[in-house]
Tab-separated table of C-alpha atoms in Angstrom:
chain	number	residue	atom	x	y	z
A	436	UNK	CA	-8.667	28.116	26.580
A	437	UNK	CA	-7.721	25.163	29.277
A	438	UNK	CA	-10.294	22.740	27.714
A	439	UNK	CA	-8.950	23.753	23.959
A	440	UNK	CA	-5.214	22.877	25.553
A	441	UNK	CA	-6.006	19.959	26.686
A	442	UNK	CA	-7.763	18.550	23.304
A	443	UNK	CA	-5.056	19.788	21.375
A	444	UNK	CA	-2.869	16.601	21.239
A	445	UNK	CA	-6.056	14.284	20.819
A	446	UNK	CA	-6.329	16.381	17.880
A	447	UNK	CA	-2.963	16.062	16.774
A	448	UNK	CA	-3.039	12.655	17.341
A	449	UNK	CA	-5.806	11.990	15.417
A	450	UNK	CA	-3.956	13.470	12.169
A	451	UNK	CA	-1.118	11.777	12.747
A	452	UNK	CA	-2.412	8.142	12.999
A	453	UNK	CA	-4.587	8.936	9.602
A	454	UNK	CA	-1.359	9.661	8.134
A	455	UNK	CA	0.155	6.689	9.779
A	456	UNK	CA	-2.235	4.612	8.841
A	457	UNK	CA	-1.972	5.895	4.828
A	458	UNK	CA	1.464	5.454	4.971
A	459	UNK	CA	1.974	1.776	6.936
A	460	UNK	CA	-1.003	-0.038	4.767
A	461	UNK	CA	-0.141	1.649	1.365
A	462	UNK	CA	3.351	0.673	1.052
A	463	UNK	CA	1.958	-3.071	1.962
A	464	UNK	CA	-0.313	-2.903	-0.855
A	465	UNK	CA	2.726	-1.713	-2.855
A	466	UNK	CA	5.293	-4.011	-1.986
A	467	UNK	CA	3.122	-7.209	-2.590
A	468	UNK	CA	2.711	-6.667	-6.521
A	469	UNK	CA	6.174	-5.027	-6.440
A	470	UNK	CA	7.362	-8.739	-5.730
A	471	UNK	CA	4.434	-10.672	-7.215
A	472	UNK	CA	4.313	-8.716	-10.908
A	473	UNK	CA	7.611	-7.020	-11.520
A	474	UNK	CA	9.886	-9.287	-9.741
A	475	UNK	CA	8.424	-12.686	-10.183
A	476	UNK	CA	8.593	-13.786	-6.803
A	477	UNK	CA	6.053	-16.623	-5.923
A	478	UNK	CA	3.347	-15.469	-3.177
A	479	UNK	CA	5.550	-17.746	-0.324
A	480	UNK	CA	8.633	-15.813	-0.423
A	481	UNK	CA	7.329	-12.438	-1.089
A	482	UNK	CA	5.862	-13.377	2.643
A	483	UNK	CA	9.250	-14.090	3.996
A	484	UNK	CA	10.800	-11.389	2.277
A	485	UNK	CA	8.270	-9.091	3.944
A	486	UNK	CA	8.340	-10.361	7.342
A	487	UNK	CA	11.303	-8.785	8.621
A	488	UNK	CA	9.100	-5.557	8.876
A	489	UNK	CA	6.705	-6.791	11.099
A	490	UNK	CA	10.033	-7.828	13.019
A	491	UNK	CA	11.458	-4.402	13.291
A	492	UNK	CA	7.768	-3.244	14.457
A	493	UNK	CA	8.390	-5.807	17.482
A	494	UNK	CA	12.038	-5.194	17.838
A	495	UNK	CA	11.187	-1.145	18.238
A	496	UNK	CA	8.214	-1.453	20.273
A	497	UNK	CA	9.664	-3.000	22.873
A	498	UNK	CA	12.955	-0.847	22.963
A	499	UNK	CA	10.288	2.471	22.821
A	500	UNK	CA	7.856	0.818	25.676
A	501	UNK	CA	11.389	1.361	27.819
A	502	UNK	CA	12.052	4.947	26.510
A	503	UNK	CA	8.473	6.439	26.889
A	504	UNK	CA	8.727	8.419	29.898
A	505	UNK	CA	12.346	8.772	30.187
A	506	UNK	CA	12.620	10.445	26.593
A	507	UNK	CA	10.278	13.085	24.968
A	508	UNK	CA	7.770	11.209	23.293
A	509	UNK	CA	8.234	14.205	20.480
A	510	UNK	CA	11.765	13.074	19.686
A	511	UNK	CA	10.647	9.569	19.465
A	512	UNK	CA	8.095	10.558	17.343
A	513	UNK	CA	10.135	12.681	15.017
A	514	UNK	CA	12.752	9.492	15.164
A	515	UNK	CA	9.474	7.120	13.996
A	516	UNK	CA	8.704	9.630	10.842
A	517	UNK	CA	12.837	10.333	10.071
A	518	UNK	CA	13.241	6.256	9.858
A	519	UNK	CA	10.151	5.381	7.956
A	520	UNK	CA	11.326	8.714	5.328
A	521	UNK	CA	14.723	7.199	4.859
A	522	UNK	CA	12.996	3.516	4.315
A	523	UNK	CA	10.717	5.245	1.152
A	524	UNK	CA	13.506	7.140	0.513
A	525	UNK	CA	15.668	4.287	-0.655
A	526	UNK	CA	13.004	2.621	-2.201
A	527	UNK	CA	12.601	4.972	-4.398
A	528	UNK	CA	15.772	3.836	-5.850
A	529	UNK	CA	14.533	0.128	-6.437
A	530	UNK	CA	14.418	-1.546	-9.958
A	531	UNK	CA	13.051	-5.062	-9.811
A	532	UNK	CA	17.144	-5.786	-9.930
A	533	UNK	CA	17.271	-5.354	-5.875
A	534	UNK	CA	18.348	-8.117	-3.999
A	535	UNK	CA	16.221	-10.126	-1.306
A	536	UNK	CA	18.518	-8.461	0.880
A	537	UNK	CA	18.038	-4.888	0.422
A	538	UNK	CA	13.863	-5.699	0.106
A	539	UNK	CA	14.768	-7.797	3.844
A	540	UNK	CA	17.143	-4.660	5.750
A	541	UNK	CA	14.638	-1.868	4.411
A	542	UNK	CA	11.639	-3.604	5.137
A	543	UNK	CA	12.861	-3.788	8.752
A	544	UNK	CA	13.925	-0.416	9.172
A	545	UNK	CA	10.565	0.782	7.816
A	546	UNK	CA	8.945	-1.648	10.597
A	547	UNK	CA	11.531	-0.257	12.952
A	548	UNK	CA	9.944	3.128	12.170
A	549	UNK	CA	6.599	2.067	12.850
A	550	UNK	CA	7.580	0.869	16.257
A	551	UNK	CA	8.509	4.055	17.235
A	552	UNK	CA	5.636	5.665	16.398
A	553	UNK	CA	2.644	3.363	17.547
A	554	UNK	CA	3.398	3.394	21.693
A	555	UNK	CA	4.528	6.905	21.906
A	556	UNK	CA	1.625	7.960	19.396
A	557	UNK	CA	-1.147	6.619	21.752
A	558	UNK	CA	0.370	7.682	24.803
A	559	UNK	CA	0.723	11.665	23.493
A	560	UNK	CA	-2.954	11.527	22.174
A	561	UNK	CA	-4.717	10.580	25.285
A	562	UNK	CA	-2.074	12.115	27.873
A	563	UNK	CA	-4.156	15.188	28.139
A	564	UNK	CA	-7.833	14.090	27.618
A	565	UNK	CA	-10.264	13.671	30.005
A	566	UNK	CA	-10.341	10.077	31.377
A	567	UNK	CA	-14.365	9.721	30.701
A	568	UNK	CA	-13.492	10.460	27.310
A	569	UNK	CA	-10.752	7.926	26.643
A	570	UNK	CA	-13.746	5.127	25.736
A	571	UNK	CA	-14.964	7.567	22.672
A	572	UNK	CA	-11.523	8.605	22.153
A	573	UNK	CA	-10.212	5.184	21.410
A	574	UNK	CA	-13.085	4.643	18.868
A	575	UNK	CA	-12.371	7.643	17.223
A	576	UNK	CA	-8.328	6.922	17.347
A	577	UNK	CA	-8.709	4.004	15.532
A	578	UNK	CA	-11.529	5.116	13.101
A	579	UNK	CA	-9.174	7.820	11.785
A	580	UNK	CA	-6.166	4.870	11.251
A	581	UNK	CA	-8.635	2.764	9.681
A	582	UNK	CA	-9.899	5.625	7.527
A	583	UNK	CA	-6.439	6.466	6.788
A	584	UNK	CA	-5.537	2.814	5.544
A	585	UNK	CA	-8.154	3.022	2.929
A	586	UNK	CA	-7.737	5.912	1.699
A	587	UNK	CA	-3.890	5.405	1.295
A	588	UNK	CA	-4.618	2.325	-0.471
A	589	UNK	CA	-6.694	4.267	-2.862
A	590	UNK	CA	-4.477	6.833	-3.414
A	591	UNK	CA	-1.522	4.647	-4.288
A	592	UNK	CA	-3.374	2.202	-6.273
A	593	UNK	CA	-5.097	5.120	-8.101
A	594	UNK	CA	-2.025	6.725	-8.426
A	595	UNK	CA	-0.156	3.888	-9.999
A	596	UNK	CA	-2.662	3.024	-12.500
A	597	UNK	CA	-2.809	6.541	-14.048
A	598	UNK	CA	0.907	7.237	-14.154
A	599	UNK	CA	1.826	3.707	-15.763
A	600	UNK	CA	-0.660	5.106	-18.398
A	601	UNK	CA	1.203	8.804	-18.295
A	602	UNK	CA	4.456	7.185	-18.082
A	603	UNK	CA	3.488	4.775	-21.198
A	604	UNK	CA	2.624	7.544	-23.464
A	605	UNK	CA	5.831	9.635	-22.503
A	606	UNK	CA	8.268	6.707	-23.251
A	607	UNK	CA	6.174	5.760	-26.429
A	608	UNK	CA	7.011	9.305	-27.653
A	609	UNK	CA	10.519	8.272	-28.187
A	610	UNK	CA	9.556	5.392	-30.551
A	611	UNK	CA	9.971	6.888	-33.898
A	612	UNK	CA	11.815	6.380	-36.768
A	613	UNK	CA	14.206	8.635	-35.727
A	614	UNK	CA	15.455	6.973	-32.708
A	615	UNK	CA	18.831	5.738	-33.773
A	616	UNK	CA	19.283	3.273	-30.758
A	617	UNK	CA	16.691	1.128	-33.431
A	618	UNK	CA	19.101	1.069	-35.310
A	619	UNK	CA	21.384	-1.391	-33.403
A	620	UNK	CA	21.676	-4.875	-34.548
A	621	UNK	CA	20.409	-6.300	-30.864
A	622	UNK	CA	17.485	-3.906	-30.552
A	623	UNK	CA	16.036	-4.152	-34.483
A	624	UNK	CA	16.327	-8.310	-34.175
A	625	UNK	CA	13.989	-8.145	-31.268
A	626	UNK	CA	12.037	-4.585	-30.860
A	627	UNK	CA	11.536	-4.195	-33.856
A	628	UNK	CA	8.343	-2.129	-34.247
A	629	UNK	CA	7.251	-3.105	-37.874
A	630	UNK	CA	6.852	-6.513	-36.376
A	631	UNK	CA	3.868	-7.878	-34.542
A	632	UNK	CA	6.516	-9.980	-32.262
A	633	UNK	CA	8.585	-6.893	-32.244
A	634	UNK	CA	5.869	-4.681	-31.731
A	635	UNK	CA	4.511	-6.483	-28.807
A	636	UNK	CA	7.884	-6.667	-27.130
A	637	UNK	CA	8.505	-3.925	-27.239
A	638	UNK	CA	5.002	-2.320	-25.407
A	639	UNK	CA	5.814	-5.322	-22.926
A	640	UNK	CA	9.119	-3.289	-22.245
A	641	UNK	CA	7.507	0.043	-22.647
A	642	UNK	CA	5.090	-1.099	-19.877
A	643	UNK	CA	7.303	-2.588	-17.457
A	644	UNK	CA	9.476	0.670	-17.553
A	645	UNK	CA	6.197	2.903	-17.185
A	646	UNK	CA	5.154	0.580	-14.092
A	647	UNK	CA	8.866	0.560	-12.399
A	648	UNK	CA	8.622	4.485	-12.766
A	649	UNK	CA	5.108	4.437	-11.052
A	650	UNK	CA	6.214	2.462	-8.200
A	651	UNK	CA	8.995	5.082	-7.786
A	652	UNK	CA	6.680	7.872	-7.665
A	653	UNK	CA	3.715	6.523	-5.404
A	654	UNK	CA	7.123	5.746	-3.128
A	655	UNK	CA	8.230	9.130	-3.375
A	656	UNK	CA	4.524	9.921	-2.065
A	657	UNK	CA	4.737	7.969	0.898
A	658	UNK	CA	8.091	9.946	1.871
A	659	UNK	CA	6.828	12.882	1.300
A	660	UNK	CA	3.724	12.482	3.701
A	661	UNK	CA	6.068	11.293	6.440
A	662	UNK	CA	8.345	14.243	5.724
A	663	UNK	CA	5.065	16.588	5.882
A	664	UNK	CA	3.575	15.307	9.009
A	665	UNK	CA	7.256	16.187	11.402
A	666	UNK	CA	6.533	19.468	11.797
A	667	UNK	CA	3.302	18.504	13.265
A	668	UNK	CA	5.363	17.067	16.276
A	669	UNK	CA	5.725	20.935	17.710
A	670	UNK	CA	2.036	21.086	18.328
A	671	UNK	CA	1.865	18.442	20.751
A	672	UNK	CA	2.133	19.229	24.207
A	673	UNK	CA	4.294	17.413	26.885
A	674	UNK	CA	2.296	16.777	29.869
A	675	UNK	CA	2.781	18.555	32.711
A	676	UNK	CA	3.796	15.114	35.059
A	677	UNK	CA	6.284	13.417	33.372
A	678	UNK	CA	8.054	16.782	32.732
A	679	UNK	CA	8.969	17.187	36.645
A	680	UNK	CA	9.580	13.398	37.248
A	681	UNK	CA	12.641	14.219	34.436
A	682	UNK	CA	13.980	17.170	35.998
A	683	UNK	CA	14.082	15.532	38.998
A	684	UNK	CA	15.877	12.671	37.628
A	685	UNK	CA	18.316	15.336	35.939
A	686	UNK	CA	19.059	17.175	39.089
A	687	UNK	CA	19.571	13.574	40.952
């Protein structure tokens, strides 16, 4: 029973960088042909735009290198998935409309997030293994991120390119004959569907909207999975050390 205790966080910890590592990597791979594609931006400022999260990551991991041992690393944990929730969460909101400064503040609170989930993360996993395991354990640790990055590329990229299809068909439904807003003298001069130009314009529109709506959704994803994984944060054990060091400190 001891030996299954003390593996338990490992285990935990395991799960939770896979997830981690689906979530971090997969909204990169979003976000660059978010900017590229749908908003135009050229490949130097969707950089600049995006560095702000690495910022946050920095920012937070230095302010959580401080906190580990004086706070429960569960709470910062649970703090880590909350912030990186509310980042997806807002993004599912975006049109390619947003402004460099919305793409810049979320960005960094989804960084932020990170940063409060890489220190205390490692430190919970291998608090209560073995120490002649930690070599294998580390391997392992980061085999299950890396595994997790790919697959949450996949996913999303997967993802995307069947629901801009889905989400095509579904709009193109409401092209018919019937569809009064035709009718109006701005949309028949240039959507108009018995034209090639008009035609063509009009799937162009049709498959922006379908790929906006995609984002959205493989967003929506990403929250979810961060949402999923707090409950997970009640399995991990506190180890026994650190626990009397606090009360201690709280008695003091």
């Amino acid at each position: 029973g001891e030996v299954m205790g003390l593996d338990r966080n490992f285990a935990v910890g395991m799960l939770f960088i896979f997830i981690v590592g689906i979530t971090y990597l997969a909204s990169l791979a979003l976000m660059t042909p978010y900017l590229q594609t749908l908003m135009g931006y050229p490949v130097v400022t969707a950089g600049i735009v995006m560095g702000p999260r690495g910022l946050g990551t920095m920012a937070c991991m230095f302010l959580v290198g401080r906190l580990v041992g004086k706070v429960d690393t569960r709470w910062l944990l649970a703090a880590g998935l909350a912030i990186t929730a509310w980042a997806m969460y807002d993004m599912t909101g975006w049109t390619p409309d947003v402004s460099q400064w919305t793409i810049i503040r979320v960005g960094f609170i989804q960084g932020a997030g990170l940063g409060f989930l890489f220190v205390p993360l490692t430190t919970v996993t291998f608090s209560t293994l073995a120490p002649e395991k930690r070599g294998d354990g580390t391997g392992l640790y980061n085999l299950s991120r890396n595994i997790g990055s790919a697959v949450g590329i996949s996913i999303v990229a997967a993802l995307l390119t069947r629901n801009v299809q889905t989400n095509h068909a579904e709009i193109a439904a409401h092209v018919t004959p019937f569809n009064r807003l035709f009718q109006a003298p701005a949309v028949e001069h240039l959507l108009n569907p018995l034209t090639a130009a008009g035609r063509a314009a009009l799937d162009g529109l049709i498959t922006q909207q379908a790929t906006i709506i995609s984002y959205i959704d493989d967003f929506k994803l990403l929250m979810i999975l961060s949402l999923a994984v707090m409950p997970m944060v009640l399995l991990l054990r506190k180890p026994a050390r650190p626990a009397t060091v606090d009360h201690s400190v709280a008695v003091e």
